[in-house]
Amino acid sequence: MRSRPTPLSRRRFLRAGTLAAVILPLAAACGDGYETAPDELAPLLEQARADATAATALAGGDGAAAELAKQVAAVRTAQADALQSEVDRLNRPKAASTADTAPVTAIGGLKTRLEQARKQAADLVPTLPRHRAGLAGAVAAGCASVQQLSPELGAGDADDEVEPDTQTGQLTPEAVESLQGALAAEHAAVWVYSLVTAFLPNDFRNGTDNGALAHRDRRDACERLLTAAGADPVTTEPAYLPPKPVTDSKSAMALVATAEADAAAAWRGVLERTDDAALRTIALRALVGSATRGTAWRKEAGEQPPAMALPGT
């Protein structure tokens, strides 16, 4: 008897990561003493607020540039709100602000701000506590996501290849479990990219080929890392059940966007469940890569908003 196809749903990938994100902050809040060092997320928060203000001012005009600025403002505002909640939760001292608050007079200025914010967030990921690493990773991915809306903002390739000889330290059972979830998401994404080629015009072939290649690369990396950790990698399902029937190019694009969102959620879950620097690097690149491709597919499918502020959430 054939097994029922596995539904494609973000819930199964988010469940474990969300639980960890709830438990770990509570544990931190209940620890002994009060942390006196300045909050490392405060500069990220201040810059997000400054960027949102600059983008909002630029959005006051007309035309395509103003529309792009509106979307940048929405993304950076949502990121600032999420960072504010985390900073307020710990209520640690704040150092003098170093945010760039200068006005932005052209869309190229927002491109520079997004590139800087993406790097600022990514540089924090290796050393932050787990739940904060997930948040910073999502901010970096969100900046990459909104950049993908236009070459004027810095749209480009996902750049999420995993080096074949990448090795991690000894992985905890929790990290192994999250990596298995990421592998399951990669299996599903590979299947989706194979499916949708039958529904998309030939001018989408480059996008489907590159997306399938990236997910096969990440699938293979997961299998190598899990085998090295002494675990049996989860296998692919015979088929997967799309949330909605795929009947034309628009529904095919929407399904690819869902697969990328599922992958982003799974890789953010890895960030939130490991302290291993090498695995965090892989997870961050994968999260950013899926956010980048996800924006492109959401835009093509006409979904709103096309760019997600905190991919993987």
CSV table of C-alpha atoms in Angstrom, one decimal:
chain,number,residue,atom,x,y,z
A,1,MET,CA,0.0,0.0,0.0
A,2,ARG,CA,1.4,3.4,-0.9
A,3,SER,CA,1.8,5.8,1.9
A,4,ARG,CA,-0.1,9.0,1.8
A,5,PRO,CA,1.9,12.0,0.5
A,6,THR,CA,3.4,14.2,3.2
A,7,PRO,CA,1.7,17.6,3.3
A,8,LEU,CA,4.0,20.6,2.7
A,9,SER,CA,3.4,22.7,5.8
A,10,ARG,CA,5.6,25.2,7.7
A,11,ARG,CA,4.1,23.9,10.9
A,12,ARG,CA,6.1,20.7,11.1
A,13,PHE,CA,9.3,22.5,10.6
A,14,LEU,CA,8.6,25.4,12.9
A,15,ARG,CA,7.2,23.3,15.8
A,16,ALA,CA,10.6,22.3,17.3
A,17,GLY,CA,12.3,25.6,16.7
A,18,THR,CA,9.4,27.6,18.2
A,19,LEU,CA,9.4,25.5,21.3
A,20,ALA,CA,13.1,26.1,21.8
A,21,ALA,CA,12.5,29.8,21.1
A,22,VAL,CA,10.0,29.9,23.9
A,23,ILE,CA,11.9,27.8,26.5
A,24,LEU,CA,15.3,29.4,26.1
A,25,PRO,CA,14.3,33.0,26.7
A,26,LEU,CA,12.4,32.0,29.8
A,27,ALA,CA,15.4,30.2,31.1
A,28,ALA,CA,17.6,33.2,30.4
A,29,ALA,CA,15.2,35.5,32.1
A,30,CYS,CA,15.2,33.4,35.3
A,31,GLY,CA,19.0,33.2,35.6
A,32,ASP,CA,21.0,34.5,38.5
A,33,GLY,CA,22.2,38.1,38.5
A,34,TYR,CA,21.8,40.9,36.0
A,35,GLU,CA,23.8,41.2,32.9
A,36,THR,CA,25.7,44.5,32.9
A,37,ALA,CA,27.3,44.4,29.5
A,38,PRO,CA,25.6,46.5,26.8
A,39,ASP,CA,23.1,44.6,24.7
A,40,GLU,CA,24.7,43.4,21.5
A,41,LEU,CA,21.3,43.6,19.7
A,42,ALA,CA,20.9,47.3,20.5
A,43,PRO,CA,23.0,48.6,17.6
A,44,LEU,CA,21.0,46.3,15.3
A,45,LEU,CA,17.8,47.8,16.6
A,46,GLU,CA,18.9,51.4,16.4
A,47,GLN,CA,20.0,50.9,12.8
A,48,ALA,CA,16.8,49.2,11.8
A,49,ARG,CA,14.8,52.2,13.2
A,50,ALA,CA,17.1,54.7,11.4
A,51,ASP,CA,16.8,52.8,8.1
A,52,ALA,CA,13.0,52.6,8.5
A,53,THR,CA,12.9,56.4,9.0
A,54,ALA,CA,15.1,57.1,6.0
A,55,ALA,CA,13.1,54.7,3.8
A,56,THR,CA,9.8,56.3,4.9
A,57,ALA,CA,11.0,59.7,4.0
A,58,LEU,CA,12.1,58.5,0.6
A,59,ALA,CA,8.7,56.8,0.1
A,60,GLY,CA,6.9,60.1,0.1
A,61,GLY,CA,7.4,60.6,-3.7
A,62,ASP,CA,5.9,58.9,-6.7
A,63,GLY,CA,7.0,56.1,-9.0
A,64,ALA,CA,8.8,52.8,-8.6
A,65,ALA,CA,11.5,54.1,-6.3
A,66,ALA,CA,9.0,55.3,-3.8
A,67,GLU,CA,7.2,52.0,-3.9
A,68,LEU,CA,10.5,50.2,-3.2
A,69,ALA,CA,11.2,52.6,-0.4
A,70,LYS,CA,7.8,51.8,1.2
A,71,GLN,CA,8.6,48.1,1.1
A,72,VAL,CA,12.0,48.7,2.7
A,73,ALA,CA,10.4,50.8,5.4
A,74,ALA,CA,7.9,48.1,6.2
A,75,VAL,CA,10.6,45.4,6.4
A,76,ARG,CA,13.0,47.4,8.6
A,77,THR,CA,10.1,48.5,10.8
A,78,ALA,CA,9.0,44.9,11.4
A,79,GLN,CA,12.6,44.0,12.1
A,80,ALA,CA,13.0,46.9,14.6
A,81,ASP,CA,9.8,45.9,16.4
A,82,ALA,CA,11.1,42.3,16.8
A,83,LEU,CA,14.5,43.4,18.0
A,84,GLN,CA,12.8,45.9,20.4
A,85,SER,CA,10.9,43.1,22.0
A,86,GLU,CA,14.0,41.1,22.6
A,87,VAL,CA,16.1,44.0,23.9
A,88,ASP,CA,13.3,45.1,26.2
A,89,ARG,CA,13.0,41.5,27.5
A,90,LEU,CA,16.5,41.5,28.9
A,91,ASN,CA,16.6,45.2,29.7
A,92,ARG,CA,20.4,45.4,29.6
A,93,PRO,CA,22.4,48.6,29.5
A,94,LYS,CA,22.7,50.3,26.2
A,95,ALA,CA,25.9,51.8,24.8
A,96,ALA,CA,26.0,55.2,22.9
A,97,SER,CA,24.2,54.9,19.6
A,98,THR,CA,26.3,54.3,16.5
A,99,ALA,CA,23.4,54.2,14.0
A,100,ASP,CA,23.7,56.0,10.7
A,101,THR,CA,20.8,58.5,10.8
A,102,ALA,CA,21.7,60.6,7.8
A,103,PRO,CA,18.9,61.1,5.3
A,104,VAL,CA,18.8,58.9,2.2
A,105,THR,CA,18.2,60.9,-1.0
A,106,ALA,CA,18.1,58.1,-3.6
A,107,ILE,CA,17.3,54.4,-3.8
A,108,GLY,CA,21.0,53.6,-4.0
A,109,GLY,CA,21.3,54.8,-0.5
A,110,LEU,CA,18.9,52.2,0.7
A,111,LYS,CA,20.8,49.5,-1.1
A,112,THR,CA,23.9,50.5,0.9
A,113,ARG,CA,22.0,50.6,4.1
A,114,LEU,CA,20.5,47.1,3.5
A,115,GLU,CA,23.9,45.6,2.6
A,116,GLN,CA,25.4,47.1,5.8
A,117,ALA,CA,22.5,45.9,7.9
A,118,ARG,CA,22.6,42.4,6.5
A,119,LYS,CA,26.3,42.1,7.3
A,120,GLN,CA,25.8,43.7,10.8
A,121,ALA,CA,23.2,41.0,11.6
A,122,ALA,CA,25.1,38.1,10.0
A,123,ASP,CA,28.3,39.0,11.9
A,124,LEU,CA,26.5,38.5,15.2
A,125,VAL,CA,25.1,35.1,14.5
A,126,PRO,CA,28.1,32.9,15.4
A,127,THR,CA,28.4,34.2,19.0
A,128,LEU,CA,24.9,35.0,20.1
A,129,PRO,CA,22.7,32.8,22.4
A,130,ARG,CA,20.7,30.4,20.3
A,131,HIS,CA,17.3,32.2,20.2
A,132,ARG,CA,19.1,35.5,19.5
A,133,ALA,CA,21.1,33.9,16.7
A,134,GLY,CA,17.9,32.8,15.1
A,135,LEU,CA,16.5,36.4,15.3
A,136,ALA,CA,19.7,38.0,14.0
A,137,GLY,CA,19.8,35.4,11.2
A,138,ALA,CA,16.2,36.3,10.3
A,139,VAL,CA,17.1,40.0,10.2
A,140,ALA,CA,20.0,39.3,7.8
A,141,ALA,CA,17.7,37.1,5.6
A,142,GLY,CA,15.0,39.8,5.7
A,143,CYS,CA,17.4,42.4,4.4
A,144,ALA,CA,18.5,40.0,1.6
A,145,SER,CA,14.8,39.3,0.9
A,146,VAL,CA,13.9,42.9,0.3
A,147,GLN,CA,17.0,43.5,-1.7
A,148,GLN,CA,15.7,40.9,-4.2
A,149,LEU,CA,12.9,43.2,-5.2
A,150,SER,CA,15.1,45.1,-7.5
A,151,PRO,CA,18.6,45.4,-8.9
A,152,GLU,CA,18.5,48.9,-7.5
A,153,LEU,CA,18.4,47.5,-4.0
A,154,GLY,CA,21.0,44.9,-4.7
A,155,ALA,CA,19.2,41.9,-6.1
A,156,GLY,CA,21.4,39.0,-7.0
A,157,ASP,CA,22.1,35.3,-6.8
A,158,ALA,CA,21.3,33.5,-3.6
A,159,ASP,CA,25.0,32.5,-3.0
A,160,ASP,CA,24.2,29.7,-0.5
A,161,GLU,CA,26.5,26.9,-1.7
A,162,VAL,CA,27.9,24.6,1.0
A,163,GLU,CA,31.6,23.7,0.7
A,164,PRO,CA,31.8,19.9,0.2
A,165,ASP,CA,34.5,19.5,2.9
A,166,THR,CA,32.7,21.6,5.5
A,167,GLN,CA,32.9,19.9,8.9
A,168,THR,CA,31.3,20.6,12.3
A,169,GLY,CA,32.2,19.8,15.8
A,170,GLN,CA,30.4,17.1,17.7
A,171,LEU,CA,26.7,17.8,17.4
A,172,THR,CA,24.3,17.6,20.3
A,173,PRO,CA,21.1,15.4,19.9
A,174,GLU,CA,19.2,18.7,19.7
A,175,ALA,CA,21.3,19.9,16.8
A,176,VAL,CA,21.0,16.6,15.0
A,177,GLU,CA,17.2,16.7,15.4
A,178,SER,CA,17.0,20.2,13.9
A,179,LEU,CA,19.4,19.2,11.1
A,180,GLN,CA,17.1,16.2,10.3
A,181,GLY,CA,14.2,18.8,10.0
A,182,ALA,CA,16.3,20.8,7.6
A,183,LEU,CA,17.1,17.7,5.5
A,184,ALA,CA,13.3,16.9,5.4
A,185,ALA,CA,12.7,20.4,4.1
A,186,GLU,CA,15.4,20.1,1.5
A,187,HIS,CA,14.0,16.7,0.3
A,188,ALA,CA,10.6,18.5,-0.2
A,189,ALA,CA,12.1,21.4,-2.0
A,190,VAL,CA,13.9,19.2,-4.5
A,191,TRP,CA,10.6,17.4,-5.2
A,192,VAL,CA,8.8,20.7,-5.6
A,193,TYR,CA,11.3,22.1,-8.1
A,194,SER,CA,11.0,18.9,-10.1
A,195,LEU,CA,7.2,19.1,-10.1
A,196,VAL,CA,6.8,22.7,-11.2
A,197,THR,CA,8.9,22.5,-14.3
A,198,ALA,CA,5.9,21.0,-16.1
A,199,PHE,CA,3.8,24.1,-15.3
A,200,LEU,CA,6.3,26.9,-16.0
A,201,PRO,CA,7.3,28.5,-19.2
A,202,ASN,CA,10.8,27.9,-20.5
A,203,ASP,CA,12.0,31.3,-19.5
A,204,PHE,CA,11.8,30.2,-15.9
A,205,ARG,CA,14.2,27.3,-16.5
A,206,ASN,CA,17.2,29.1,-15.2
A,207,GLY,CA,15.5,29.8,-11.9
A,208,THR,CA,14.2,26.3,-11.5
A,209,ASP,CA,17.5,24.7,-12.4
A,210,ASN,CA,19.5,27.0,-10.0
A,211,GLY,CA,16.9,26.4,-7.2
A,212,ALA,CA,16.9,22.7,-7.6
A,213,LEU,CA,20.7,22.6,-7.7
A,214,ALA,CA,21.0,24.7,-4.5
A,215,HIS,CA,18.6,22.4,-2.6
A,216,ARG,CA,20.3,19.2,-3.8
A,217,ASP,CA,23.6,20.7,-2.6
A,218,ARG,CA,22.1,21.5,0.8
A,219,ARG,CA,20.4,18.1,0.9
A,220,ASP,CA,23.7,16.4,0.3
A,221,ALA,CA,25.4,18.5,2.9
A,222,CYS,CA,22.8,17.6,5.5
A,223,GLU,CA,23.3,13.9,4.7
A,224,ARG,CA,27.1,14.2,5.1
A,225,LEU,CA,26.9,16.1,8.4
A,226,LEU,CA,24.3,13.7,9.8
A,227,THR,CA,26.3,10.6,8.8
A,228,ALA,CA,29.4,12.1,10.3
A,229,ALA,CA,27.4,12.7,13.5
A,230,GLY,CA,26.5,9.0,13.6
A,231,ALA,CA,22.8,9.6,12.7
A,232,ASP,CA,20.8,8.0,9.9
A,233,PRO,CA,19.6,10.8,7.6
A,234,VAL,CA,15.9,10.9,7.0
A,235,THR,CA,14.9,9.8,3.6
A,236,THR,CA,12.7,11.5,1.0
A,237,GLU,CA,9.0,10.8,0.9
A,238,PRO,CA,7.5,9.2,-2.2
A,239,ALA,CA,5.5,12.4,-2.8
A,240,TYR,CA,4.4,15.5,-1.0
A,241,LEU,CA,1.0,17.1,-0.8
A,242,PRO,CA,0.9,20.8,-1.9
A,243,PRO,CA,-1.3,23.1,0.2
A,244,LYS,CA,-3.2,23.9,-3.0
A,245,PRO,CA,-3.5,22.0,-6.3
A,246,VAL,CA,-0.9,23.0,-8.9
A,247,THR,CA,-2.7,23.6,-12.1
A,248,ASP,CA,-0.9,26.5,-13.8
A,249,SER,CA,2.2,28.7,-13.7
A,250,LYS,CA,0.9,31.0,-10.9
A,251,SER,CA,0.1,28.1,-8.6
A,252,ALA,CA,3.4,26.5,-9.4
A,253,MET,CA,5.2,29.7,-8.4
A,254,ALA,CA,3.3,29.9,-5.2
A,255,LEU,CA,4.3,26.3,-4.4
A,256,VAL,CA,8.0,27.1,-4.9
A,257,ALA,CA,7.6,30.1,-2.6
A,258,THR,CA,6.1,27.8,0.0
A,259,ALA,CA,8.9,25.3,-0.3
A,260,GLU,CA,11.4,28.1,0.2
A,261,ALA,CA,9.5,29.4,3.2
A,262,ASP,CA,9.5,25.9,4.7
A,263,ALA,CA,13.3,25.6,4.1
A,264,ALA,CA,13.9,29.0,5.7
A,265,ALA,CA,11.9,27.9,8.8
A,266,ALA,CA,13.8,24.7,9.1
A,267,TRP,CA,17.2,26.4,8.9
A,268,ARG,CA,16.2,29.1,11.4
A,269,GLY,CA,15.3,26.2,13.6
A,270,VAL,CA,18.9,24.9,13.2
A,271,LEU,CA,20.3,28.3,14.2
A,272,GLU,CA,18.2,28.2,17.4
A,273,ARG,CA,19.3,24.7,18.4
A,274,THR,CA,23.0,24.7,18.0
A,275,ASP,CA,26.1,26.4,19.3
A,276,ASP,CA,28.4,25.0,16.6
A,277,ALA,CA,29.9,27.8,14.6
A,278,ALA,CA,30.3,25.8,11.4
A,279,LEU,CA,26.7,24.6,11.5
A,280,ARG,CA,25.5,28.1,12.2
A,281,THR,CA,27.3,29.3,9.2
A,282,ILE,CA,25.7,26.7,7.0
A,283,ALA,CA,22.3,27.4,8.5
A,284,LEU,CA,22.6,31.2,8.0
A,285,ARG,CA,23.6,30.8,4.3
A,286,ALA,CA,20.7,28.5,3.7
A,287,LEU,CA,18.3,30.8,5.5
A,288,VAL,CA,19.4,33.8,3.4
A,289,GLY,CA,19.4,31.7,0.2
A,290,SER,CA,15.8,30.5,0.7
A,291,ALA,CA,14.7,34.1,1.7
A,292,THR,CA,16.3,35.4,-1.5
A,293,ARG,CA,14.7,32.8,-3.8
A,294,GLY,CA,11.5,33.0,-1.9
A,295,THR,CA,11.1,36.7,-2.7
A,296,ALA,CA,11.7,36.2,-6.4
A,297,TRP,CA,9.0,33.5,-6.6
A,298,ARG,CA,6.5,35.4,-4.4
A,299,LYS,CA,7.0,38.4,-6.6
A,300,GLU,CA,6.4,36.4,-9.8
A,301,ALA,CA,3.3,34.8,-8.2
A,302,GLY,CA,1.9,38.2,-7.3
A,303,GLU,CA,1.9,37.4,-3.5
A,304,GLN,CA,1.9,40.2,-1.0
A,305,PRO,CA,4.1,41.2,0.6
A,306,PRO,CA,6.7,39.8,-1.8
A,307,ALA,CA,9.5,40.3,0.7
A,308,MET,CA,9.3,38.8,4.2
A,309,ALA,CA,10.8,40.9,7.0
A,310,LEU,CA,11.8,37.9,9.2
A,311,PRO,CA,12.1,34.8,7.0
A,312,GLY,CA,11.7,31.5,8.9
A,313,THR,CA,9.3,33.0,11.4
